[in-house]
Tab-separated table of N, CA and C in Angstrom:
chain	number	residue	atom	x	y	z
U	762	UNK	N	46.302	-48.466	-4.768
U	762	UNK	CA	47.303	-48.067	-5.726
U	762	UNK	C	46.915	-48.630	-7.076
U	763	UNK	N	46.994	-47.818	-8.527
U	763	UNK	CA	46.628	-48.311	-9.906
U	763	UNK	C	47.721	-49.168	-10.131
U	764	UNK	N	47.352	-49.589	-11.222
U	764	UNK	CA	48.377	-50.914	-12.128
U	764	UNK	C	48.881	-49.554	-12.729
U	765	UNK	N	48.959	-48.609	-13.285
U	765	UNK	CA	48.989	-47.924	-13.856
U	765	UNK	C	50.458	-47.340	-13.856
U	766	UNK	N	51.501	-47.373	-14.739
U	766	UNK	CA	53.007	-47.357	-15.078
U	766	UNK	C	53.015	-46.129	-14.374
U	767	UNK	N	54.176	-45.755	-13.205
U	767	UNK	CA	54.372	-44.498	-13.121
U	767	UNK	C	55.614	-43.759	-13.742
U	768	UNK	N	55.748	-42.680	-13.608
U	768	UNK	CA	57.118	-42.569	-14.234
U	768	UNK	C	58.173	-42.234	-13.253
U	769	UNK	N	59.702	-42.882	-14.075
U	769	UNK	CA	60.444	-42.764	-13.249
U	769	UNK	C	60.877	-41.184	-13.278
U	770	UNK	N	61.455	-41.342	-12.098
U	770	UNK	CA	62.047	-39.704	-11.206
U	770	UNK	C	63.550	-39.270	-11.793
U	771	UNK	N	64.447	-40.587	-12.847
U	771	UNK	CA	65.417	-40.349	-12.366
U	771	UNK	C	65.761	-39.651	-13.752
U	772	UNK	N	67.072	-39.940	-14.075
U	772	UNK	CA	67.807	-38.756	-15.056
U	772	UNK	C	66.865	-38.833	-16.182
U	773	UNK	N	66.659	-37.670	-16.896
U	773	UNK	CA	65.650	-37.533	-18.351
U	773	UNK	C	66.967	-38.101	-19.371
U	774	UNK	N	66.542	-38.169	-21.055
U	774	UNK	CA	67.483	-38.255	-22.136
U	774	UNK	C	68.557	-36.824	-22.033
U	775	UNK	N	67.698	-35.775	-21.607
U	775	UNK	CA	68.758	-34.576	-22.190
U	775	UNK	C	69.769	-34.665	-21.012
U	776	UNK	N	69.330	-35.083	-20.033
U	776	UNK	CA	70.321	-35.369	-18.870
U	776	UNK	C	71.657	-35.812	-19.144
U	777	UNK	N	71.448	-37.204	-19.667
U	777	UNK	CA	72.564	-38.212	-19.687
U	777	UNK	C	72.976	-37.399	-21.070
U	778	UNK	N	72.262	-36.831	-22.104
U	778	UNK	CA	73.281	-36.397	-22.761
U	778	UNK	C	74.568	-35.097	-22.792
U	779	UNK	N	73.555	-34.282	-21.452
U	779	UNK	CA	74.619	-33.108	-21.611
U	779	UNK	C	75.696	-33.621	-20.426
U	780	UNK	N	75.656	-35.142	-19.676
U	780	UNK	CA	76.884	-35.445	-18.541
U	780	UNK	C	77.705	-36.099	-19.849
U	781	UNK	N	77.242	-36.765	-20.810
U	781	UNK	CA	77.919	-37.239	-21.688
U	781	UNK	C	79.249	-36.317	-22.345
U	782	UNK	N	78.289	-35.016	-22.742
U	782	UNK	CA	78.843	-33.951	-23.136
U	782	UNK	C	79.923	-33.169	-22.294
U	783	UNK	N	79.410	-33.031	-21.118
U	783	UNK	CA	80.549	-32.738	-20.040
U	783	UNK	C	81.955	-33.267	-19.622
U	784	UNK	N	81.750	-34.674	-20.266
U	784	UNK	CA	82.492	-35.809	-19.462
U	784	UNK	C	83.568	-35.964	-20.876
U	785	UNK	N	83.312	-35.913	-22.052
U	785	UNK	CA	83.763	-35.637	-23.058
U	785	UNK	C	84.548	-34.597	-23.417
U	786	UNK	N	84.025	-33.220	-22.742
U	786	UNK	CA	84.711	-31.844	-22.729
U	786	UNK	C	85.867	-31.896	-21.600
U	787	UNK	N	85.694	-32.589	-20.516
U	787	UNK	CA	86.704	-32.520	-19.514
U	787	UNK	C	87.554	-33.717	-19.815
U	788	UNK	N	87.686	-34.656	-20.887
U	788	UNK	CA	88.381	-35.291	-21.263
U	788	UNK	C	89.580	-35.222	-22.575
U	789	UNK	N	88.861	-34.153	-23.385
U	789	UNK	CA	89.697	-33.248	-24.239
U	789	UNK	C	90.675	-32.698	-23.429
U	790	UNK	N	90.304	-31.578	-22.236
U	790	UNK	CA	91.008	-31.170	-21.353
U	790	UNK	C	91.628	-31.421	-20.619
U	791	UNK	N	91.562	-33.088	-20.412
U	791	UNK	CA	93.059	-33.501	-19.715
U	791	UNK	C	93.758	-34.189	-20.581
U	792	UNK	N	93.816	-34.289	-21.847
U	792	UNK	CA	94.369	-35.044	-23.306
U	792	UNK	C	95.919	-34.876	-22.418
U	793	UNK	N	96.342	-34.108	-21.958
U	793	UNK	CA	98.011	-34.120	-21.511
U	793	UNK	C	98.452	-34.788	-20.560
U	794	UNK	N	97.208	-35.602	-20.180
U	794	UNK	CA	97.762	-36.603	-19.056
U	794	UNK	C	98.420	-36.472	-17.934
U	795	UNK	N	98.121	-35.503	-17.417
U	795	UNK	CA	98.112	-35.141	-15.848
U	795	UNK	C	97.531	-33.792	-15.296
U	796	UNK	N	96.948	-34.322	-13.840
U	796	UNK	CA	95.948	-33.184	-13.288
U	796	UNK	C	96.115	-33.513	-12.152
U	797	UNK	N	95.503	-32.688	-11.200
U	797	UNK	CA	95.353	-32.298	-10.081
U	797	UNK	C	94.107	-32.607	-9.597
U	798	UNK	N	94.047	-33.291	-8.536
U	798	UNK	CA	92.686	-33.224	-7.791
U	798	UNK	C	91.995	-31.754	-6.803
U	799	UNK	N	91.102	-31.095	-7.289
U	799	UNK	CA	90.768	-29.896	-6.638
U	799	UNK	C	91.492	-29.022	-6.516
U	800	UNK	N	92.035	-28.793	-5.493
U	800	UNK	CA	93.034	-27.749	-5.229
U	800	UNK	C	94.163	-27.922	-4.924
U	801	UNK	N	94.387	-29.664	-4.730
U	801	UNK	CA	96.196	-30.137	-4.458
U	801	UNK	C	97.361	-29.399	-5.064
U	802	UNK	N	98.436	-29.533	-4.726
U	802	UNK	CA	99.095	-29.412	-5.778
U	802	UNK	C	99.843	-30.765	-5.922
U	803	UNK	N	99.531	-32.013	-5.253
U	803	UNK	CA	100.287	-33.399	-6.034
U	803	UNK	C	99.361	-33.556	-8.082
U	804	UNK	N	100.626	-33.638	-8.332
U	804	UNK	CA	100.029	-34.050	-10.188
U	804	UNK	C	99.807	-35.519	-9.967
U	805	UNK	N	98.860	-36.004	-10.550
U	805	UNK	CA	98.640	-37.216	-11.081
U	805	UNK	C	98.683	-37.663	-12.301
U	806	UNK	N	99.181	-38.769	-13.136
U	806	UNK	CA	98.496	-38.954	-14.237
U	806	UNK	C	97.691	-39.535	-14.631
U	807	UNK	N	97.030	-39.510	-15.460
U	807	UNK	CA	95.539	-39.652	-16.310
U	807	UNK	C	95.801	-40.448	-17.363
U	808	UNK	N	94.352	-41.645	-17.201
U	808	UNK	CA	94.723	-42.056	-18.307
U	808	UNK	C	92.843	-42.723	-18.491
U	809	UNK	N	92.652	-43.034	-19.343
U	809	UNK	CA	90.972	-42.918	-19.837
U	809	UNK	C	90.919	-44.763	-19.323
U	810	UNK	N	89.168	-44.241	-18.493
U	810	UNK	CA	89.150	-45.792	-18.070
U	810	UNK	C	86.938	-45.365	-18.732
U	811	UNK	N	86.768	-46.575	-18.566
U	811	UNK	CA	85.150	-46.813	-18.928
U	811	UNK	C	84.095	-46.689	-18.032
U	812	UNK	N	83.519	-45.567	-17.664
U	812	UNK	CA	82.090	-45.599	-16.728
U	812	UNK	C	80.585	-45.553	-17.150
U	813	UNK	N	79.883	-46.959	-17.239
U	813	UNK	CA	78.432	-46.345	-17.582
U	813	UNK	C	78.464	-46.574	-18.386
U	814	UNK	N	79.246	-47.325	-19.520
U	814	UNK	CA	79.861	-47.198	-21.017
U	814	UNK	C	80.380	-45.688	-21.520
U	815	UNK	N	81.040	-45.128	-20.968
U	815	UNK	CA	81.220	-43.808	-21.432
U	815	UNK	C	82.648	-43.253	-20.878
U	816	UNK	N	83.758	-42.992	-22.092
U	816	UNK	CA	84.507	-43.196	-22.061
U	816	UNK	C	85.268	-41.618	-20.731
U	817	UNK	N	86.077	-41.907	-19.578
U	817	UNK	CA	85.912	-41.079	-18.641
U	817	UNK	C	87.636	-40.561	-18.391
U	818	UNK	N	88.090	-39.418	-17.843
U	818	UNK	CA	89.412	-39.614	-17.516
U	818	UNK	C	89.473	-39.689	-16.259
U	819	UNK	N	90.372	-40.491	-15.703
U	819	UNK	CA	90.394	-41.271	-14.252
U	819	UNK	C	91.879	-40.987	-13.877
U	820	UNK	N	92.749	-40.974	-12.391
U	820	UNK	CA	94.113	-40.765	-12.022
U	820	UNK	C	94.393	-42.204	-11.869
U	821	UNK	N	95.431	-42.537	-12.490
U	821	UNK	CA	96.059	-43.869	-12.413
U	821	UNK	C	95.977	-44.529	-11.311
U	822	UNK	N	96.598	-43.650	-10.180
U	822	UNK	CA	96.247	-43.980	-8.396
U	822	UNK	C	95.056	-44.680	-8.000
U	823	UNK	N	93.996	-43.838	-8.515
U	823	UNK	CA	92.185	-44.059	-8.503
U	823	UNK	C	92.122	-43.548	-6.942
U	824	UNK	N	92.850	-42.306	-6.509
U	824	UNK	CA	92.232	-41.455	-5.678
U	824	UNK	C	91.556	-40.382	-5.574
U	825	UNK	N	90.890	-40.606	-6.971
U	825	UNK	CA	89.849	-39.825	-7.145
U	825	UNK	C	88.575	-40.124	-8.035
U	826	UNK	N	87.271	-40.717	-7.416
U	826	UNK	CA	86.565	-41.595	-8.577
U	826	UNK	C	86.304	-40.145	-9.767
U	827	UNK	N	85.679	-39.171	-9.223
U	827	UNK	CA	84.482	-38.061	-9.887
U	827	UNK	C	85.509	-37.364	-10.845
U	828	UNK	N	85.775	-37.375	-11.891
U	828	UNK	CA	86.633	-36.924	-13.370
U	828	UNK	C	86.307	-35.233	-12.930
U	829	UNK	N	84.895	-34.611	-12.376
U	829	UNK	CA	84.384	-33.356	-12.561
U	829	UNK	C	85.972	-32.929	-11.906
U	830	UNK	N	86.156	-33.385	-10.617
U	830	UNK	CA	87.647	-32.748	-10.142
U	830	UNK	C	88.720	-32.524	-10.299
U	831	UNK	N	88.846	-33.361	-11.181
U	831	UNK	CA	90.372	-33.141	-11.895
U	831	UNK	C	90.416	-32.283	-12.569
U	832	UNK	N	91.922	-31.064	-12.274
U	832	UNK	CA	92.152	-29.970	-13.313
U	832	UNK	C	92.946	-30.680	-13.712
U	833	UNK	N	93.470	-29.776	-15.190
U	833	UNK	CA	94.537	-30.055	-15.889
U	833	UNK	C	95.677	-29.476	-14.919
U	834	UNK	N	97.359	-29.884	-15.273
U	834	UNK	CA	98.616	-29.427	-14.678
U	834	UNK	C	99.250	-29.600	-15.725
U	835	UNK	N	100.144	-28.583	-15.434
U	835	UNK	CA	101.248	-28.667	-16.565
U	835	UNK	C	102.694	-28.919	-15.822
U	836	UNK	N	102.421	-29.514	-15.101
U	836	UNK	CA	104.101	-29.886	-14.058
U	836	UNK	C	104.276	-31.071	-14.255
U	837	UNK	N	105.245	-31.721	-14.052
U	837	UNK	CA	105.613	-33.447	-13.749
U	837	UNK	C	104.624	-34.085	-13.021
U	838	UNK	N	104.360	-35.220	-13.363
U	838	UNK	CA	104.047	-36.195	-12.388
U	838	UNK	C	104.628	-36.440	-10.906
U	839	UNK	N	103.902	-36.064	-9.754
U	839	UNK	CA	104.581	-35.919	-8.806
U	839	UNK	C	104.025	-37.272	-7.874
U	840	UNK	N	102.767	-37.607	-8.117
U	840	UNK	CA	101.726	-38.872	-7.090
U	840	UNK	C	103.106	-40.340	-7.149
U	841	UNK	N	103.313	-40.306	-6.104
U	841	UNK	CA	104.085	-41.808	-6.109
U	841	UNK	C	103.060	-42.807	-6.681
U	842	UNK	N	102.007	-42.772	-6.169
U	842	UNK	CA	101.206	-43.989	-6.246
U	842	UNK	C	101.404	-44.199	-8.295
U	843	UNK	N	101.245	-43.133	-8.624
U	843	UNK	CA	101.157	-42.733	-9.956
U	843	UNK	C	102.249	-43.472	-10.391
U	844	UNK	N	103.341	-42.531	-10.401
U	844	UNK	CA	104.682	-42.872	-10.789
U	844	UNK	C	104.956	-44.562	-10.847
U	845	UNK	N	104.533	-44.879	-9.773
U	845	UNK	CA	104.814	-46.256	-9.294
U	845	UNK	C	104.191	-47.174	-11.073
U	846	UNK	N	102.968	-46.867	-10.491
U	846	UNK	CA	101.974	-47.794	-11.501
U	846	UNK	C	101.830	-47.486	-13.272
U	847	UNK	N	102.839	-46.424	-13.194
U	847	UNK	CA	102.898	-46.263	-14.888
U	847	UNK	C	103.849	-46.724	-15.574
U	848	UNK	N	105.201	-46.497	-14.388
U	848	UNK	CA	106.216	-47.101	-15.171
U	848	UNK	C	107.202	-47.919	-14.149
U	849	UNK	N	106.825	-47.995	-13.060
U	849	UNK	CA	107.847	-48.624	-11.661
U	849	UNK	C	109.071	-47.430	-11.519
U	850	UNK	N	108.972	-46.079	-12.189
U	850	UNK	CA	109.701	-45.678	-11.578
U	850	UNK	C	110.043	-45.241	-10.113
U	851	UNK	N	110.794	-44.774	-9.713
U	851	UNK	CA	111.584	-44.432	-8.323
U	851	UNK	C	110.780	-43.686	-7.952
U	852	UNK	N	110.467	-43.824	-6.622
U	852	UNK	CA	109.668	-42.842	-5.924
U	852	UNK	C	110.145	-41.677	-5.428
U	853	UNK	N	111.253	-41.097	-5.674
U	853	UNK	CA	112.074	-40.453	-5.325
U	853	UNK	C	112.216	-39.120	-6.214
U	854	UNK	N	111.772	-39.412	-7.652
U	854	UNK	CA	111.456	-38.445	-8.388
U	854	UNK	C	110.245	-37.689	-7.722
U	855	UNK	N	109.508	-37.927	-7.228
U	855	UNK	CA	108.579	-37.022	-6.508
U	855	UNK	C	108.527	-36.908	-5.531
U	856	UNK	N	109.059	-35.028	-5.679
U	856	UNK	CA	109.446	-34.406	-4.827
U	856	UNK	C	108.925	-32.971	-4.587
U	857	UNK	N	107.409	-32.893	-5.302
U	857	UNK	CA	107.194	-31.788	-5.036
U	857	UNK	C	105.873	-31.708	-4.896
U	858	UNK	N	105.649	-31.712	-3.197
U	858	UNK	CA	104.408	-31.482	-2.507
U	858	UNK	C	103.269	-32.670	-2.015
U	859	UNK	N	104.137	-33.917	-2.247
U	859	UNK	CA	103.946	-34.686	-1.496
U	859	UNK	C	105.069	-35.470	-0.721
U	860	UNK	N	104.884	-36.126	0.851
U	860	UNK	CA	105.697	-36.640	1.821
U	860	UNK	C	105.526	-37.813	1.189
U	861	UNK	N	106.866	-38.954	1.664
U	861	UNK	CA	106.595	-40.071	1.771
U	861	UNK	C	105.939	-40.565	3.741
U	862	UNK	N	105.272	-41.574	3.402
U	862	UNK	CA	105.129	-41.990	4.652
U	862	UNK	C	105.715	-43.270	4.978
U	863	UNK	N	105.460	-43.358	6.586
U	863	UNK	CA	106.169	-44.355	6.733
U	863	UNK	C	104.896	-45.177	7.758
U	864	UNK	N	105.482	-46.833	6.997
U	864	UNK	CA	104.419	-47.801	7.356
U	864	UNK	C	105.133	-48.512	7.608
């Protein structure tokens, strides 16, 4: 094997700049502070946390790491976990399309 530098395999510059770009565009797009993971219909809210140094929108809950999934919603906040951790409100306000469980 040479001494000889190989190059790395992993993301190029234009890479990290167009996830930059992506991650930026889907963060405009949840500016209203609540979304949906995939195809749920529980709302979560959103609120901007730091990945990589790069500023990301994340669900308060954090049951969902990947930002790509989150749509925007235009309904109430329905995620207890949510509700809980934004303002201690009542879990009882959400009531649409998620159960409570019992532990």
């Amino acid at each position: 094997m040479s001494g000889a530098a190989k190059e790395d395999p992993g993301a190029s510059g234009a890479d990290v700049e167009h996830l930059a770009a992506v991650l930026a565009r889907r963060r405009r797009e949840l500016s209203g502070g609540r979304a949906t993971i995939g195809a749920s219909s529980v709302v979560h809210a959103v609120e901007e946390t730091t990945w990589v140094g790069v500023r990301v929108p994340a669900v308060v809950c954090r049951a969902a790491a990947d930002p790509l999934r989150l749509r925007p919603a235009e309904y109430p906040v329905t995620c207890r976990r949510c509700l809980r951790r934004v303002g201690g409100r009542s879990s009882a306000r959400a009531g649409r399309g998620q159960t409570e469980l019992d532990v």
